[in-house]
Short mmCIF file of N, CA and C in Angstrom, two decimals:
data_model
loop_
_atom_site.label_atom_id
_atom_site.label_comp_id
_atom_site.label_asym_id
_atom_site.label_seq_id
_atom_site.Cartn_x
_atom_site.Cartn_y
_atom_site.Cartn_z
N GLN A 26 79.16 49.68 -41.90
CA GLN A 26 79.14 50.92 -41.16
C GLN A 26 78.93 50.63 -39.67
N VAL A 27 79.60 51.42 -38.83
CA VAL A 27 79.49 51.29 -37.39
C VAL A 27 78.84 52.54 -36.82
N GLN A 28 77.87 52.34 -35.95
CA GLN A 28 77.20 53.45 -35.28
C GLN A 28 77.53 53.38 -33.79
N LEU A 29 77.95 54.50 -33.22
CA LEU A 29 78.38 54.55 -31.84
C LEU A 29 77.54 55.55 -31.04
N VAL A 30 77.18 55.15 -29.82
CA VAL A 30 76.40 56.01 -28.93
C VAL A 30 77.01 56.00 -27.54
N GLU A 31 77.45 57.17 -27.06
CA GLU A 31 78.04 57.28 -25.73
C GLU A 31 76.97 57.59 -24.69
N SER A 32 77.25 57.21 -23.46
CA SER A 32 76.37 57.52 -22.34
C SER A 32 77.18 57.50 -21.05
N GLY A 33 76.60 58.04 -19.99
CA GLY A 33 77.25 58.00 -18.69
C GLY A 33 77.88 59.30 -18.23
N GLY A 34 77.89 60.31 -19.08
CA GLY A 34 78.46 61.59 -18.69
C GLY A 34 77.60 62.29 -17.66
N GLY A 35 78.17 63.31 -17.03
CA GLY A 35 77.43 64.06 -16.03
C GLY A 35 78.32 64.96 -15.22
N LEU A 36 77.78 65.44 -14.11
CA LEU A 36 78.50 66.33 -13.20
C LEU A 36 78.98 65.57 -11.98
N VAL A 37 80.25 65.73 -11.66
CA VAL A 37 80.84 65.04 -10.51
C VAL A 37 81.86 65.96 -9.84
N GLN A 38 82.03 65.81 -8.54
CA GLN A 38 83.01 66.60 -7.81
C GLN A 38 84.41 66.01 -7.96
N ALA A 39 85.41 66.86 -7.83
CA ALA A 39 86.80 66.41 -7.91
C ALA A 39 87.05 65.27 -6.93
N GLY A 40 87.76 64.25 -7.40
CA GLY A 40 88.03 63.09 -6.58
C GLY A 40 87.02 61.98 -6.76
N GLY A 41 85.93 62.28 -7.43
CA GLY A 41 84.88 61.30 -7.65
C GLY A 41 85.14 60.42 -8.85
N SER A 42 84.18 59.56 -9.15
CA SER A 42 84.30 58.61 -10.25
C SER A 42 83.10 58.68 -11.18
N LEU A 43 83.34 58.26 -12.41
CA LEU A 43 82.30 58.23 -13.42
C LEU A 43 82.64 57.12 -14.40
N ARG A 44 81.62 56.46 -14.92
CA ARG A 44 81.84 55.39 -15.90
C ARG A 44 81.10 55.72 -17.19
N LEU A 45 81.85 55.83 -18.27
CA LEU A 45 81.27 56.09 -19.58
C LEU A 45 81.12 54.79 -20.35
N SER A 46 80.06 54.70 -21.14
CA SER A 46 79.82 53.52 -21.95
C SER A 46 79.61 53.93 -23.40
N CYS A 47 79.99 53.05 -24.30
CA CYS A 47 79.80 53.27 -25.73
C CYS A 47 79.18 52.01 -26.32
N ALA A 48 78.00 52.16 -26.88
CA ALA A 48 77.32 51.04 -27.50
C ALA A 48 77.52 51.11 -29.02
N ALA A 49 77.95 50.01 -29.61
CA ALA A 49 78.23 49.96 -31.04
C ALA A 49 77.28 49.02 -31.76
N SER A 50 76.93 49.39 -32.97
CA SER A 50 76.09 48.55 -33.81
C SER A 50 76.95 47.78 -34.79
N GLY A 51 76.36 46.80 -35.46
CA GLY A 51 77.09 46.05 -36.47
C GLY A 51 77.58 44.70 -35.98
N PRO A 52 77.64 43.72 -36.87
CA PRO A 52 78.05 42.35 -36.52
C PRO A 52 79.55 42.14 -36.42
N THR A 53 80.35 43.14 -36.83
CA THR A 53 81.80 43.00 -36.83
C THR A 53 82.50 43.90 -35.82
N PHE A 54 81.82 44.26 -34.74
CA PHE A 54 82.39 45.12 -33.71
C PHE A 54 83.71 44.58 -33.18
N SER A 55 83.80 43.28 -33.02
CA SER A 55 84.99 42.67 -32.44
C SER A 55 86.24 42.84 -33.29
N THR A 56 86.11 43.23 -34.54
CA THR A 56 87.26 43.42 -35.42
C THR A 56 87.76 44.86 -35.43
N TYR A 57 87.14 45.73 -34.64
CA TYR A 57 87.51 47.14 -34.60
C TYR A 57 88.29 47.50 -33.34
N ALA A 58 89.33 48.29 -33.52
CA ALA A 58 90.00 48.89 -32.38
C ALA A 58 89.15 50.07 -31.93
N MET A 59 89.10 50.33 -30.64
CA MET A 59 88.25 51.39 -30.10
C MET A 59 89.08 52.40 -29.31
N GLY A 60 88.62 53.64 -29.33
CA GLY A 60 89.32 54.67 -28.60
C GLY A 60 88.38 55.66 -27.94
N TRP A 61 88.88 56.32 -26.90
CA TRP A 61 88.16 57.42 -26.25
C TRP A 61 88.99 58.69 -26.42
N PHE A 62 88.33 59.76 -26.80
CA PHE A 62 88.95 61.06 -26.97
C PHE A 62 88.12 62.10 -26.24
N ARG A 63 88.71 63.25 -25.97
CA ARG A 63 87.95 64.31 -25.31
C ARG A 63 88.33 65.66 -25.89
N GLN A 64 87.40 66.60 -25.78
CA GLN A 64 87.62 67.94 -26.30
C GLN A 64 86.99 68.97 -25.37
N ALA A 65 87.81 69.87 -24.86
CA ALA A 65 87.35 70.95 -24.01
C ALA A 65 87.15 72.20 -24.86
N PRO A 66 86.34 73.16 -24.41
CA PRO A 66 86.10 74.39 -25.17
C PRO A 66 87.40 75.11 -25.51
N GLY A 67 87.57 75.45 -26.78
CA GLY A 67 88.77 76.15 -27.21
C GLY A 67 90.00 75.28 -27.36
N LYS A 68 89.85 73.98 -27.16
CA LYS A 68 90.98 73.06 -27.25
C LYS A 68 90.78 72.07 -28.40
N GLU A 69 91.88 71.48 -28.85
CA GLU A 69 91.80 70.45 -29.87
C GLU A 69 91.41 69.13 -29.23
N ARG A 70 90.83 68.25 -30.03
CA ARG A 70 90.47 66.94 -29.54
C ARG A 70 91.74 66.17 -29.19
N GLU A 71 91.76 65.54 -28.01
CA GLU A 71 92.94 64.83 -27.56
C GLU A 71 92.65 63.38 -27.20
N PHE A 72 93.67 62.57 -27.34
CA PHE A 72 93.58 61.15 -27.04
C PHE A 72 93.46 60.91 -25.54
N VAL A 73 92.64 59.94 -25.17
CA VAL A 73 92.48 59.57 -23.77
C VAL A 73 92.90 58.12 -23.54
N ALA A 74 92.29 57.19 -24.28
CA ALA A 74 92.58 55.77 -24.12
C ALA A 74 92.17 55.00 -25.36
N ALA A 75 92.78 53.83 -25.58
CA ALA A 75 92.42 52.99 -26.71
C ALA A 75 92.60 51.52 -26.35
N ILE A 76 91.89 50.66 -27.07
CA ILE A 76 91.95 49.23 -26.82
C ILE A 76 91.87 48.47 -28.13
N SER A 77 92.65 47.39 -28.26
CA SER A 77 92.67 46.59 -29.48
C SER A 77 91.39 45.76 -29.61
N TRP A 78 91.19 45.18 -30.79
CA TRP A 78 89.95 44.42 -31.01
C TRP A 78 89.87 43.18 -30.14
N GLN A 79 91.02 42.61 -29.77
CA GLN A 79 91.03 41.46 -28.88
C GLN A 79 90.86 41.88 -27.43
N GLY A 80 91.18 43.13 -27.14
CA GLY A 80 91.12 43.63 -25.79
C GLY A 80 92.40 43.43 -25.01
N GLY A 81 93.40 42.80 -25.64
CA GLY A 81 94.64 42.49 -24.96
C GLY A 81 95.65 43.62 -24.91
N THR A 82 95.45 44.65 -25.73
CA THR A 82 96.35 45.79 -25.77
C THR A 82 95.60 47.06 -25.41
N LYS A 83 96.14 47.80 -24.46
CA LYS A 83 95.54 49.06 -24.03
C LYS A 83 96.59 50.16 -23.98
N ARG A 84 96.16 51.38 -24.25
CA ARG A 84 97.07 52.51 -24.20
C ARG A 84 96.35 53.71 -23.61
N TYR A 85 97.06 54.48 -22.79
CA TYR A 85 96.48 55.63 -22.12
C TYR A 85 97.33 56.88 -22.30
N ALA A 86 96.68 58.02 -22.30
CA ALA A 86 97.40 59.28 -22.27
C ALA A 86 98.06 59.41 -20.90
N ASP A 87 99.21 60.06 -20.85
CA ASP A 87 99.91 60.22 -19.58
C ASP A 87 99.06 60.93 -18.54
N SER A 88 98.22 61.83 -18.98
CA SER A 88 97.41 62.62 -18.06
C SER A 88 96.34 61.81 -17.32
N VAL A 89 96.00 60.62 -17.84
CA VAL A 89 94.96 59.81 -17.21
C VAL A 89 95.47 58.46 -16.73
N LYS A 90 96.71 58.15 -17.02
CA LYS A 90 97.28 56.86 -16.65
C LYS A 90 97.21 56.65 -15.13
N GLY A 91 96.71 55.49 -14.74
CA GLY A 91 96.57 55.18 -13.33
C GLY A 91 95.23 55.59 -12.75
N ARG A 92 94.49 56.42 -13.47
CA ARG A 92 93.18 56.89 -13.00
C ARG A 92 92.03 56.34 -13.85
N PHE A 93 92.26 56.20 -15.15
CA PHE A 93 91.23 55.72 -16.07
C PHE A 93 91.53 54.30 -16.51
N THR A 94 90.48 53.54 -16.80
CA THR A 94 90.62 52.18 -17.29
C THR A 94 89.66 51.94 -18.44
N ILE A 95 90.17 51.49 -19.58
CA ILE A 95 89.34 51.18 -20.73
C ILE A 95 89.12 49.67 -20.80
N SER A 96 87.93 49.26 -21.20
CA SER A 96 87.61 47.85 -21.33
C SER A 96 86.57 47.67 -22.43
N ARG A 97 86.40 46.44 -22.89
CA ARG A 97 85.39 46.17 -23.90
C ARG A 97 84.76 44.81 -23.67
N ASP A 98 83.54 44.67 -24.14
CA ASP A 98 82.81 43.42 -24.08
C ASP A 98 82.26 43.18 -25.47
N ASN A 99 82.95 42.37 -26.25
CA ASN A 99 82.55 42.14 -27.63
C ASN A 99 81.22 41.40 -27.77
N ALA A 100 80.87 40.61 -26.78
CA ALA A 100 79.60 39.90 -26.81
C ALA A 100 78.43 40.87 -26.72
N LEU A 101 78.64 41.99 -26.02
CA LEU A 101 77.60 42.99 -25.84
C LEU A 101 77.82 44.21 -26.73
N ASN A 102 78.88 44.21 -27.53
CA ASN A 102 79.20 45.33 -28.43
C ASN A 102 79.33 46.65 -27.67
N THR A 103 80.09 46.62 -26.59
CA THR A 103 80.27 47.82 -25.79
C THR A 103 81.73 48.04 -25.41
N VAL A 104 82.08 49.29 -25.19
CA VAL A 104 83.38 49.66 -24.66
C VAL A 104 83.13 50.66 -23.55
N ALA A 105 83.89 50.55 -22.47
CA ALA A 105 83.67 51.41 -21.32
C ALA A 105 84.95 52.15 -20.92
N LEU A 106 84.76 53.27 -20.24
CA LEU A 106 85.87 54.03 -19.69
C LEU A 106 85.54 54.34 -18.24
N GLN A 107 86.23 53.66 -17.33
CA GLN A 107 86.06 53.90 -15.91
C GLN A 107 87.01 55.02 -15.51
N MET A 108 86.46 56.10 -14.98
CA MET A 108 87.25 57.27 -14.62
C MET A 108 87.21 57.47 -13.11
N ASN A 109 88.37 57.36 -12.47
CA ASN A 109 88.49 57.55 -11.03
C ASN A 109 89.37 58.76 -10.72
N SER A 110 89.27 59.25 -9.50
CA SER A 110 90.07 60.39 -9.06
C SER A 110 89.99 61.54 -10.05
N LEU A 111 88.79 61.88 -10.44
CA LEU A 111 88.59 62.92 -11.44
C LEU A 111 89.06 64.29 -10.98
N LYS A 112 89.58 65.05 -11.93
CA LYS A 112 90.09 66.40 -11.68
C LYS A 112 89.33 67.40 -12.54
N PRO A 113 89.30 68.67 -12.14
CA PRO A 113 88.62 69.69 -12.95
C PRO A 113 89.12 69.73 -14.39
N GLU A 114 90.40 69.47 -14.60
CA GLU A 114 90.96 69.49 -15.94
C GLU A 114 90.49 68.33 -16.82
N ASP A 115 89.76 67.38 -16.24
CA ASP A 115 89.17 66.30 -17.01
C ASP A 115 87.87 66.73 -17.68
N THR A 116 87.39 67.91 -17.34
CA THR A 116 86.15 68.42 -17.91
C THR A 116 86.26 68.56 -19.42
N ALA A 117 85.34 67.93 -20.14
CA ALA A 117 85.36 67.95 -21.60
C ALA A 117 84.19 67.13 -22.13
N VAL A 118 84.00 67.20 -23.44
CA VAL A 118 83.08 66.29 -24.10
C VAL A 118 83.89 65.06 -24.48
N TYR A 119 83.42 63.90 -24.09
CA TYR A 119 84.12 62.66 -24.35
C TYR A 119 83.49 61.92 -25.52
N TYR A 120 84.34 61.49 -26.46
CA TYR A 120 83.88 60.82 -27.66
C TYR A 120 84.41 59.39 -27.76
N CYS A 121 83.57 58.51 -28.23
CA CYS A 121 83.96 57.14 -28.53
C CYS A 121 84.26 57.06 -30.02
N ALA A 122 85.29 56.32 -30.40
CA ALA A 122 85.68 56.20 -31.80
C ALA A 122 86.07 54.77 -32.14
N ALA A 123 85.96 54.43 -33.44
CA ALA A 123 86.28 53.08 -33.90
C ALA A 123 87.03 53.12 -35.22
N ARG A 124 87.90 52.13 -35.43
CA ARG A 124 88.61 51.99 -36.69
C ARG A 124 88.87 50.51 -36.94
N ARG A 125 88.80 50.11 -38.22
CA ARG A 125 88.99 48.71 -38.58
C ARG A 125 90.47 48.44 -38.85
N GLN A 126 91.31 48.83 -37.94
CA GLN A 126 92.74 48.64 -37.98
C GLN A 126 93.24 48.63 -36.55
N ARG A 127 94.54 48.47 -36.37
CA ARG A 127 95.08 48.45 -35.02
C ARG A 127 94.91 49.80 -34.34
N LEU A 128 94.93 49.81 -33.04
CA LEU A 128 94.69 51.03 -32.28
C LEU A 128 95.71 52.12 -32.58
N THR A 129 95.26 53.36 -32.48
CA THR A 129 96.11 54.51 -32.70
C THR A 129 95.66 55.61 -31.76
N THR A 130 96.52 56.61 -31.54
CA THR A 130 96.19 57.73 -30.67
C THR A 130 95.82 58.98 -31.47
N ILE A 131 95.81 58.88 -32.78
CA ILE A 131 95.54 60.02 -33.65
C ILE A 131 94.07 60.08 -34.03
N PRO A 132 93.37 61.15 -33.67
CA PRO A 132 91.93 61.26 -33.95
C PRO A 132 91.55 61.09 -35.41
N SER A 133 92.33 61.69 -36.32
CA SER A 133 91.99 61.65 -37.74
C SER A 133 92.08 60.25 -38.35
N GLU A 134 92.69 59.32 -37.66
CA GLU A 134 92.82 57.97 -38.18
C GLU A 134 91.66 57.05 -37.80
N TYR A 135 90.73 57.56 -37.03
CA TYR A 135 89.54 56.79 -36.68
C TYR A 135 88.43 57.07 -37.69
N ASN A 136 87.67 56.06 -38.04
CA ASN A 136 86.67 56.15 -39.09
C ASN A 136 85.27 56.52 -38.60
N TYR A 137 84.93 56.10 -37.40
CA TYR A 137 83.59 56.30 -36.88
C TYR A 137 83.63 56.97 -35.52
N TRP A 138 82.66 57.84 -35.27
CA TRP A 138 82.59 58.61 -34.04
C TRP A 138 81.18 58.69 -33.48
N GLY A 139 81.09 58.71 -32.17
CA GLY A 139 79.82 58.96 -31.52
C GLY A 139 79.61 60.45 -31.43
N GLN A 140 78.47 60.86 -30.87
CA GLN A 140 78.14 62.28 -30.77
C GLN A 140 78.71 62.95 -29.52
N GLY A 141 79.23 62.16 -28.61
CA GLY A 141 79.87 62.70 -27.43
C GLY A 141 78.97 62.77 -26.21
N THR A 142 79.58 62.78 -25.04
CA THR A 142 78.86 62.92 -23.78
C THR A 142 79.66 63.87 -22.88
N GLN A 143 78.97 64.82 -22.26
CA GLN A 143 79.63 65.84 -21.46
C GLN A 143 80.01 65.32 -20.08
N VAL A 144 81.26 65.58 -19.70
CA VAL A 144 81.76 65.28 -18.37
C VAL A 144 82.22 66.58 -17.74
N THR A 145 81.65 66.93 -16.60
CA THR A 145 82.02 68.15 -15.90
C THR A 145 82.47 67.82 -14.49
N VAL A 146 83.68 68.22 -14.15
CA VAL A 146 84.25 67.96 -12.82
C VAL A 146 84.41 69.28 -12.09
N SER A 147 83.73 69.43 -10.99
CA SER A 147 83.79 70.65 -10.20
C SER A 147 84.82 70.52 -9.09
N SER A 148 85.37 71.66 -8.67
CA SER A 148 86.36 71.67 -7.59
C SER A 148 85.72 71.94 -6.24
#
């Protein structure tokens, strides 16, 4: 079983930056693909970014491409999401997810989820 805990959310003005972190438990973290998803009030959960277990493959939603960067440190059992040039439409609860298979953009295909961290971008 994998346990995930997100941190780093908060309030930031448009154009600013924020870095989210996800700490994972378990001795086999390096064998899991990791993803970041977000959900705004009244909206469905949507894909943001994902990274393979080796860290060599990354994928981003078109809405965040060029602004967000996903990375992982298997030695520390962490995955991060660096968010730059934030926009009000980025406001949402951000979730970290894990699956013991190759990366995917579909929320239902991930096995483990964190409790989420709120990101609010003001104009």
